Amino acid sequence: MKIIHTADWHLGRIINGKSLLEDQAYILEQFIDEMEQQQPDVIVIAGDLYDTSYPNKEAILLLEHTIRRLNLDMGIAVIMISGNHDSKERLHYGSTWFEKSNLFIRTSLDDINKPITIANVDFYTLPFATVNEVQQFFDEDSLETHQQCLAKSLSYINQSLNKEKLNILIGHLTVQGGLRSESERPLTIGTVESVEADSFKQFDRVLLGHLHHPFSIESDYISYSGSLLQYSFSEVNQPKGYKCLEIIDGAIVKEQFIKMQPLRKLEVVSGDYEDAIQERLNVNNKDNYLHFKLKHMSHVNDPMMHLKQVYPNTLALTNETFDFNTPLYERNEEIQKLNDEEIISRFYEYITDEGLTETQNTKLEAVLNDMLEGGSTK
Amino acid sequence: MKIIHTADWHLGRIINGKSLLEDQAYILEQFIDEMEQQQPDVIVIAGDLYDTSYPNKEAILLLEHTIRRLNLDMGIAVIMISGNHDSKERLHYGSTWFEKSNLFIRTSLDDINKPITIANVDFYTLPFATVNEVQQFFDEDSLETHQQCLAKSLSYINQSLNKEKLNILIGHLTVQGGLRSESERPLTIGTVESVEADSFKQFDRVLLGHLHHPFSIESDYISYSGSLLQYSFSEVNQPKGYKCLEIIDGAIVKEQFIKMQPLRKLEVVSGDYEDAIQERLNVNNKDNYLHFKLKHMSHVNDPMMHLKQVYPNTLALTNETFDFNTPLYERNEEIQKLNDEEIISRFYEYITDEGLTETQNTKLEAVLNDMLEGGSTK
C-alpha cells in the first residue's frame, strides 16, 4: 500500500499583492503527473487547502480540477481535513456525494472517532479546531490549552481504536519543537498553541499539516509534509514536495520525501542598489519572486518601481542601510568602551555606510571641544 | 413519470436588511415533505438557486441540506441550471461527482446540446448567459439581442434533437408578454431582454425560471414555476408553490400548480399612522413581513422604530401623504383652472392632509391681497 502525504496548499495565496495561482496550477499539474507514476492508494491532504475562508473562483476551480483528476480520473482515494485557513462549511460542501467516490473531506469534530478504513488501515482525522470549539464539543469548560484539547480528543479517539490495525492520524497543528516559518498564521492568539509529541503515541503514524518545513520535527512516527510551495521569504531555503509512505504486511517500511520543482522560487538578494539595477548582483533566476535587501538607495525616488522594470517579479524591498537587527544590549556594551568622537563617527557610518571625511572629522572635533570645554569653535 | 418544476429559490435573500433564511428553510422543509409524498422521478430547478454570486455559509448549507435529502436520501434525480443571480463556477463546483448520483448542475453553454436522458425523456438545459457569452461561445459578433442569442442556441440544440423522444427545455429567461415583479433583477442593462414565445416550438415543453409569478405567461407548453417565496412587495398577491407534470406513454397528461404555505407572507398595509400604532388597522397577520403606507406621520420622530415595536417584521414604510404618483401634466391642467387662493389651499391640503382653518384662510386672503394689490395688510 502506498500513501502520499501533502498539506498546506494555500490555494489563492497572494504575497505582497501578487497572486501565486499560476505557480500553484503549475506545481499541481506536476503533482498530478507524479501521482500518475506513483499510483498511490491514498492521498492525504492535511489541511489549509485554501489560503482564506472565502477563496476566489479561480482557487476553487483549481482545487476542483486537481482533485477531479486524482480522484475521479485516476481513481485514487483522497482524504483531506480543514486547516486554520479553511472555512469548514465551504470546504465540506458536497462531501456526502464525494464519499461515494472515496473522496473524504473531514472538517468537523463529530467525525474524529470515525475512522476511514482503506485496505486494513484506519485513518483518523483531526481537522483544525479552536480551543473554544473543542470545549463546546466535549461540553467541558476546563479545557483551556491546545495541549488539553488534544489530550481530550485523542483519549476520545482511543476508545474507538482497533489496535489490531495500523492506525494513522491526520492532523493540522503545531507539535512542540517544530520549526516555524512566517507564513504559518498562528493557530490562536494569546494561547500556547503547540502540543507535546508524546500525545500521539497510540498511533502508528501521524501525518500533519500546518508547519511549512518538510523536516519540521525529528520523530520516527510524526511527520509534516511541508507546504506545496515556498509561501514566505522565511522559507527561502526550504525544499518543497510531498512524502510517500509504503506499507507492507501492516508495517510502514519506507518514508520518502520527494522534492518538486516550482515554476518560480522565492529568493532573497542582498547588495548595493546600484549593483542591483545594473544587474551586477548574483541572482539565481531573474524570474524568481525576489526580496531585495539593498544599501545606498536613500537618494532614489521609488526604488521598487525601478527594480520591477529590471526584475518584474520583485515582491519585497528592504532598505538595509537601516539595519536595526543587532540587539541593543550588544551595542550598548560596545558603546561603553568608546569615546564621544568614536560614537558619533560610528553612528554616522552605521546610518550612511560611509566614514566621516577629514573635514567632517576636524569640524566634529572642534564642536565637541566647544561643547565639552565651553570654549568657542571660531 | 412525474416531473416537479421549481425555480427562483434565491437562497440568502435579504429584504431591507432582513434575512429570509428562516423562511426559506421552513418552506424547503415543506417542499422536502411534499416530495416524500409525491415521489417524483425528476426535480427541475430552473435557475437562481442563490440570491447572490457570493452566497453566505448559511445559504450554502441550506442548499446542500435540501438537495442531499432529495437526491441522496430519497434518490430523486435533480436537474438545476444557473440563473442570472448565480455564480456559474460556484454553483457548478463538485458537479462531476454529483452526476454519479443523478444530480445534474448545468451552468455552461458547452452542454446545451447534450441532453440529460431520464426514462426516455431528453432534458436540454439552457442556463442564463449574457449576450456577450453567447457571442463568444458561437464566435459570432453579429449576435446582439437576447432574441438572436436564443434563436442561435435553439437552432444549435435542434441539430442534436431526437424527435422520437419527448424533449423538454429548461431555461432561465423572460418570454415576451410575461408578467414582471420588482424582485427579478433585469437580465441585462440596456438591451431588450425578452424573447419570442414562438422560438421554443421544437420542444414539447419549456420549463422556465426568472419570472416570479407562476402564471406569468399564457401558453400550453411554456411555463414558469414562479419563485419559492414572495420576494418583493410587488408579489404580495402572487401564490407561491411548484408545478407537477405527469407523463404517460410519452405525452404530458397533466400539469398542476401546487401552492405552499410560507412561514410569513409579505403584506402591504395602508391607513393612518395613529391607527397603525393603535392596532386599529386590518392586518392579516402581525407576523407577516409588512410594508406600511401611512398618512399623518410627519410629526412623528422615527415612525419606523415605533412601528417595529408593535409589528417586529415591518420591512418598509412609505409616507403616503407625499404621494407623487399623480402624473405632473394632470395636475398642471387642473392648476390652470384654479385661482391663487385655491392653489395654495390645495397645496396645503396635499402636503398636510388637512384643509386651511378659518384663521389661516383670512390671513392668506390678506397676504395675497397685499402682494397682488400692493396695499398693506394691517
PDB file of C-alpha atoms in Angstrom, chain A residues 50 54-57 60-61 63-64 67-68 71-72 87 89-98 100-101 103 105, chain B residues 50 54-57 60-61 63-64 67-68 71-72 87 89-98 100-101 103 105:
ATOM      1  CA  TYR A  50      -7.145  27.271   0.647  1.00  0.00           C
ATOM      2  CA  TYR A  54     -13.573  32.884   1.277  1.00  0.00           C
ATOM      3  CA  PRO A  55     -11.495  31.597  -1.666  1.00  0.00           C
ATOM      4  CA  ASN A  56     -11.960  33.180  -5.084  1.00  0.00           C
ATOM      5  CA  LYS A  57     -13.408  31.394  -8.142  1.00  0.00           C
ATOM      6  CA  ILE A  60     -11.967  26.838  -6.225  1.00  0.00           C
ATOM      7  CA  LEU A  61     -11.691  25.777  -9.870  1.00  0.00           C
ATOM      8  CA  LEU A  63      -8.827  22.627  -6.339  1.00  0.00           C
ATOM      9  CA  GLU A  64     -11.795  21.033  -8.091  1.00  0.00           C
ATOM     10  CA  ILE A  67      -8.998  16.584  -7.070  1.00  0.00           C
ATOM     11  CA  ARG A  68     -11.144  15.514 -10.029  1.00  0.00           C
ATOM     12  CA  ASN A  71      -9.924  11.049  -7.507  1.00  0.00           C
ATOM     13  CA  LEU A  72     -12.279  10.592 -10.465  1.00  0.00           C
ATOM     14  CA  SER A  87     -13.745  27.517   6.095  1.00  0.00           C
ATOM     15  CA  GLU A  89     -18.514  24.694   5.863  1.00  0.00           C
ATOM     16  CA  ARG A  90     -17.257  25.713   2.443  1.00  0.00           C
ATOM     17  CA  LEU A  91     -14.606  23.007   2.264  1.00  0.00           C
ATOM     18  CA  HIS A  92     -17.110  20.405   3.412  1.00  0.00           C
ATOM     19  CA  TYR A  93     -19.709  21.326   0.765  1.00  0.00           C
ATOM     20  CA  GLY A  94     -20.701  18.307  -1.351  1.00  0.00           C
ATOM     21  CA  SER A  95     -18.771  15.776   0.720  1.00  0.00           C
ATOM     22  CA  THR A  96     -21.707  13.366   1.177  1.00  0.00           C
ATOM     23  CA  TRP A  97     -21.699  12.861  -2.606  1.00  0.00           C
ATOM     24  CA  PHE A  98     -17.882  12.818  -2.784  1.00  0.00           C
ATOM     25  CA  LYS A 100     -19.239   7.649  -2.825  1.00  0.00           C
ATOM     26  CA  SER A 101     -16.097   8.094  -4.933  1.00  0.00           C
ATOM     27  CA  LEU A 103     -13.090  11.423  -1.638  1.00  0.00           C
ATOM     28  CA  ILE A 105     -13.442  15.747   3.324  1.00  0.00           C
TER      29      ILE A 105
ATOM     30  CA  TYR B  50     -28.905  31.662  -4.724  1.00  0.00           C
ATOM     31  CA  TYR B  54     -21.156  35.025  -3.371  1.00  0.00           C
ATOM     32  CA  PRO B  55     -23.687  33.259  -1.117  1.00  0.00           C
ATOM     33  CA  ASN B  56     -23.020  33.102   2.623  1.00  0.00           C
ATOM     34  CA  LYS B  57     -22.312  29.899   4.584  1.00  0.00           C
ATOM     35  CA  ILE B  60     -24.824  27.129   1.048  1.00  0.00           C
ATOM     36  CA  LEU B  61     -25.608  24.782   3.942  1.00  0.00           C
ATOM     37  CA  LEU B  63     -28.996  24.285  -0.395  1.00  0.00           C
ATOM     38  CA  GLU B  64     -26.702  21.357   0.363  1.00  0.00           C
ATOM     39  CA  ILE B  67     -30.529  18.692  -2.240  1.00  0.00           C
ATOM     40  CA  ARG B  68     -28.958  15.949  -0.112  1.00  0.00           C
ATOM     41  CA  ASN B  71     -31.180  13.434  -4.177  1.00  0.00           C
ATOM     42  CA  LEU B  72     -29.237  11.173  -1.823  1.00  0.00           C
ATOM     43  CA  SER B  87     -22.167  32.309  -9.981  1.00  0.00           C
ATOM     44  CA  GLU B  89     -18.398  28.446 -11.219  1.00  0.00           C
ATOM     45  CA  ARG B  90     -19.539  28.284  -7.622  1.00  0.00           C
ATOM     46  CA  LEU B  91     -22.835  26.578  -8.408  1.00  0.00           C
ATOM     47  CA  HIS B  92     -21.057  24.092 -10.685  1.00  0.00           C
ATOM     48  CA  TYR B  93     -18.463  23.083  -8.048  1.00  0.00           C
ATOM     49  CA  GLY B  94     -18.493  19.325  -7.441  1.00  0.00           C
ATOM     50  CA  SER B  95     -20.901  18.502 -10.263  1.00  0.00           C
ATOM     51  CA  THR B  96     -18.722  15.801 -11.845  1.00  0.00           C
ATOM     52  CA  TRP B  97     -19.102  13.823  -8.607  1.00  0.00           C
ATOM     53  CA  PHE B  98     -22.776  14.754  -8.222  1.00  0.00           C
ATOM     54  CA  LYS B 100     -22.899   9.865 -10.416  1.00  0.00           C
ATOM     55  CA  SER B 101     -25.918  10.257  -8.111  1.00  0.00           C
ATOM     56  CA  LEU B 103     -27.703  15.311  -9.559  1.00  0.00           C
ATOM     57  CA  ILE B 105     -25.873  21.017 -12.304  1.00  0.00           C
TER      58      ILE B 105
END
